Amino acid sequence: MPAPAPAASSLAASLEPLRRHLHTTRLLGSIHSCLYVDQNTVMPAAGAAWRGEQLALVARQLHERQSSGEWLELLAAAEAQSGPDAPPPLRRNLQLLRQQTERQVRLDPSLVGRLAQAQAHGYAVWQQAKAHDDFASFAPALRELVALRQEQARQLAEPRSPWETLAQGFEPDISRQRLQQLFDPLRQQLPALLERAAALPPLPAEDWDLAEPLQDQLSQQLLQEWGYDPSRCQRSRSPHPFSCTVGPADFRITTRVVPGLPFSSFLATAHEWGHSLYEQGLPRGDDHYFPWPLGEATSMGVHESQSLFFECRLARGAAFAARWYPRFRQALGRDPWGEAHRFWRALNPMRAGLTRVEADELSYCLHILLRYELELALLEGGMAVEELPEAWNRGMEQLLGLRPPTDRLGCLQDVHWSEGLFGYFPSYALGHLISAQLAEALEQQIGPIEAKVSAGAEAEILAWLAAQVWPLGRSVNGEQLVQQVSGRPLEAGPFLAYLETKLDALAG
Amino acid sequence: MPAPAPAASSLAASLEPLRRHLHTTRLLGSIHSCLYVDQNTVMPAAGAAWRGEQLALVARQLHERQSSGEWLELLAAAEAQSGPDAPPPLRRNLQLLRQQTERQVRLDPSLVGRLAQAQAHGYAVWQQAKAHDDFASFAPALRELVALRQEQARQLAEPRSPWETLAQGFEPDISRQRLQQLFDPLRQQLPALLERAAALPPLPAEDWDLAEPLQDQLSQQLLQEWGYDPSRCQRSRSPHPFSCTVGPADFRITTRVVPGLPFSSFLATAHEWGHSLYEQGLPRGDDHYFPWPLGEATSMGVHESQSLFFECRLARGAAFAARWYPRFRQALGRDPWGEAHRFWRALNPMRAGLTRVEADELSYCLHILLRYELELALLEGGMAVEELPEAWNRGMEQLLGLRPPTDRLGCLQDVHWSEGLFGYFPSYALGHLISAQLAEALEQQIGPIEAKVSAGAEAEILAWLAAQVWPLGRSVNGEQLVQQVSGRPLEAGPFLAYLETKLDALAG
């Protein structure tokens, strides 16, 4: 191997202080992740207040590291040393660091601390409020979170609306206008598709359930077939399933078992494993990339596209159902379906329900449209927190034709707002669109997904994603990724076309 | 309630900066605990290196906070404001902080970081070495840990031997000379008692085992009867059982299930719950005491006396066995014992074995004497790490008449040295002595333990400990605690007398 060119080598040496600083920042960030994972999987309830203080301390330290004079000097020095002929990855890294730094320095450190504590408090209060179906007990915490996030947007002072400003961290460069272009076709066509789905053969009567150990066993088998390595990833339980990266070789996924919803944990496992595979496939092969922004996920929409791909395109597909039908039959000890097609049908209710995380592909985006509208109303429209339950229920009726009987099944169902995560929800809908458009590209390049799954060749699909999608990291934003991989701009068409085809197949 | 005297109030106000500093230090320390708990219960193996860096970062921050100029100024100011008429708890707190600070400032920060990383590395390597019964692969890590601890003792430069210096953190004011006084009677009398135990009725044939869920169920029932509150404490599994405090209202205990040792997890639960009850009973009722040294455990020996009390005095007692005999019989679905006395006999093997954590009260201290000798040899006697396996096996033969067939059952069995915890082991033996002497005092004051247990009145025992022992915190050292509660100096007599009585009862 030839020695590196002297210029590159001296550039690397001069960047070493910056890299070391980022490395420690990443250590701190991953300590925050570990505290978060523990909080959501193991921590006893009475630990919440102290955990809030721990998280706030780490958040303050992170903010300080990312906005200190020492950091600003390191970054400026690196920028000065990296002229226009510097390697493009380095220039992109510095560009992203500059953008992130500008955002950090605009934030008052006390706001950062108050936010972290309000998040931990909000989460603890929300858990209780949901358990007791008591929105009023959660309202003050939510009101504080809205106010703090509005303050955050004000301090960031970007040429964007408050909601757009908060959404940048999840979906770089997103705008309300662009979302309207992408979401309008969904709002127009999904209700009609839902109506069409009502004419599908009826669902098998749901008179079956699976004991937790059997659900675990099936999920474990699924993970093993999809490359799960317990020495790099651990599974736990949490009230809301999630995936989290705690170190460059330390990944966690969680699921929950819901009585009466025997597919829930299995499909959530497929979903969270999609997230985790994506994280594991980001450019983090060696220590070099883990601390740099290029090694981060492109966007939450892209993240979600991967989890949805594994959940919907693979685990809810006909070929997959044919392969797993005998296994579920065997685990259950009887056969409530009678044939693979009816088992597949059971995996795809294609009908409106009250709960987002249990929703199928057809109704999912309608849940998101509702949340997006309500976020806009809370953050930019002057809607009072007290009005949320009724606004939620009204929106559910308009979009999905269902009125939640309780807030627990209504506006208290999701964890996100309890941690002040406004601006996140649209990424889920973008994930459906991106997944569909990437799936089209994948099929054009390596052939039909269903044929691969029939042949038990999901490894080929994983390999394609590992080559085309996962390593892009933050070299692009979500829409640029879609353009690069599929050759055209993101649009709702492929997703809606996929749904139509699937409805036809389910009817047949 | 009268208003506080102006002097006291202004003193409290002037101490507020110190208290805030300690509060943050405690937050950091408890983040370290959370990372440790996760490492030992959930973290996938490949996460070890990164976790080592995370722990090292927090350790460096802790060291910095406890030795920085800012801290030294805060402490000096507090000392200047607190004259001889300051409240005794404050003076004790400041005295302990001064002692701890003197120790911190003497340590080179780079040593602190290297130690933390060597500990995480040592732990990871030890796990593999133990799994593969391969001492040679662990030896380099152990050698580094010995060298770093020797260096630590050198830097601390106390008027004590290196081993004594390292032991101060576990057992304040302990000396080799005092340990010899306390341990000589054990060395002299335990082998004879072990011989006497050989004449006991033979143990029931161990032809039974319990499935994990049944072991869990029995342990859960035990905890519920002993005041377990899942909103304040969570249980997990780990390779080595432990108890850990993660926040003022956040406690964790772990156990393991060992195939073929169906009492192991149950007794470990009793043991770790004793540790946790003690931690929960320390003066931490409000936020005030958690950050202050007075709210910490008196010593590891006192800590261990509480876990041993619950394991040995309660869970291995005759009255307890009589109550649990029907429950174990029912869980097992048959009765390998035939009568409560034989069930009790099964809980008390009273015979030498190879493994410390599975040892009964009679042989336990002999395991400790071995480890204490070997630690002295490694740290002060010039023994090479390579000689450890043979020295261990020779010592086992001399003390317990058994030679381990493999290092896995020999010098690789314990976790402590893998984290460089030299000076800790004697606290286990002190725990037996302290437990026995405190039990004598308890019985003098509230009556025989066995009668309380027979009546299901363990709550009275817990209440006595909660009043007499747990709240002392670091107002005293271990020996002072025993003096204060029992009215005389610690000695081996009560423990040896208790063993003789128990052997008589087991024989009868």
XYZ file of N, CA and C in Angstrom, chain A residues 4 16 36-37 154 161 198 200 246 288 343 350 354 360 381 398 440 459 478-479 481 499:
66
model
N 0.272 7.519 2.358
C -0.658 8.593 1.989
C 0.113 9.815 1.527
N -6.794 16.386 13.929
C -6.887 15.465 15.050
C -7.519 16.088 16.303
N -31.218 6.937 28.442
C -32.558 6.910 27.843
C -33.065 5.473 27.713
N -32.213 4.598 27.216
C -32.612 3.192 27.057
C -32.989 2.606 28.414
N -37.708 30.480 18.557
C -37.406 31.914 18.563
C -35.906 32.155 18.662
N -40.612 28.884 9.528
C -41.652 28.944 10.552
C -41.174 28.183 11.781
N -62.661 -1.767 2.288
C -63.817 -2.280 3.036
C -64.470 -3.430 2.273
N -62.820 -5.759 0.746
C -61.944 -6.957 0.757
C -62.659 -8.104 1.476
N -26.108 2.780 21.152
C -25.444 3.202 22.389
C -23.925 3.280 22.198
N -13.328 6.008 12.850
C -13.246 7.304 12.194
C -14.597 7.983 12.003
N -54.001 -16.100 6.131
C -52.998 -15.668 7.110
C -52.402 -14.321 6.676
N -55.885 -3.559 6.684
C -56.312 -2.538 5.720
C -57.626 -1.896 6.140
N -57.788 3.030 15.811
C -57.564 4.224 16.624
C -56.088 4.484 16.897
N -52.079 -0.197 9.881
C -51.448 -0.785 8.697
C -51.047 0.334 7.736
N -50.478 27.927 15.553
C -51.860 28.366 15.331
C -52.549 28.885 16.580
N -62.892 12.995 11.017
C -62.811 13.497 9.639
C -61.923 12.620 8.761
N -39.141 0.376 -5.472
C -39.229 0.372 -6.946
C -37.837 0.266 -7.566
N -31.262 -11.977 2.179
C -29.880 -11.500 2.280
C -29.514 -10.633 1.077
N -32.729 13.746 2.840
C -33.636 12.653 2.489
C -34.064 12.670 1.036
N -34.419 13.843 0.541
C -34.894 13.913 -0.840
C -33.753 13.661 -1.831
N -31.245 11.740 -1.274
C -31.000 10.292 -1.248
C -31.942 9.584 -2.218
N -49.915 0.517 -2.907
C -51.109 0.188 -2.112
C -52.212 -0.369 -3.014
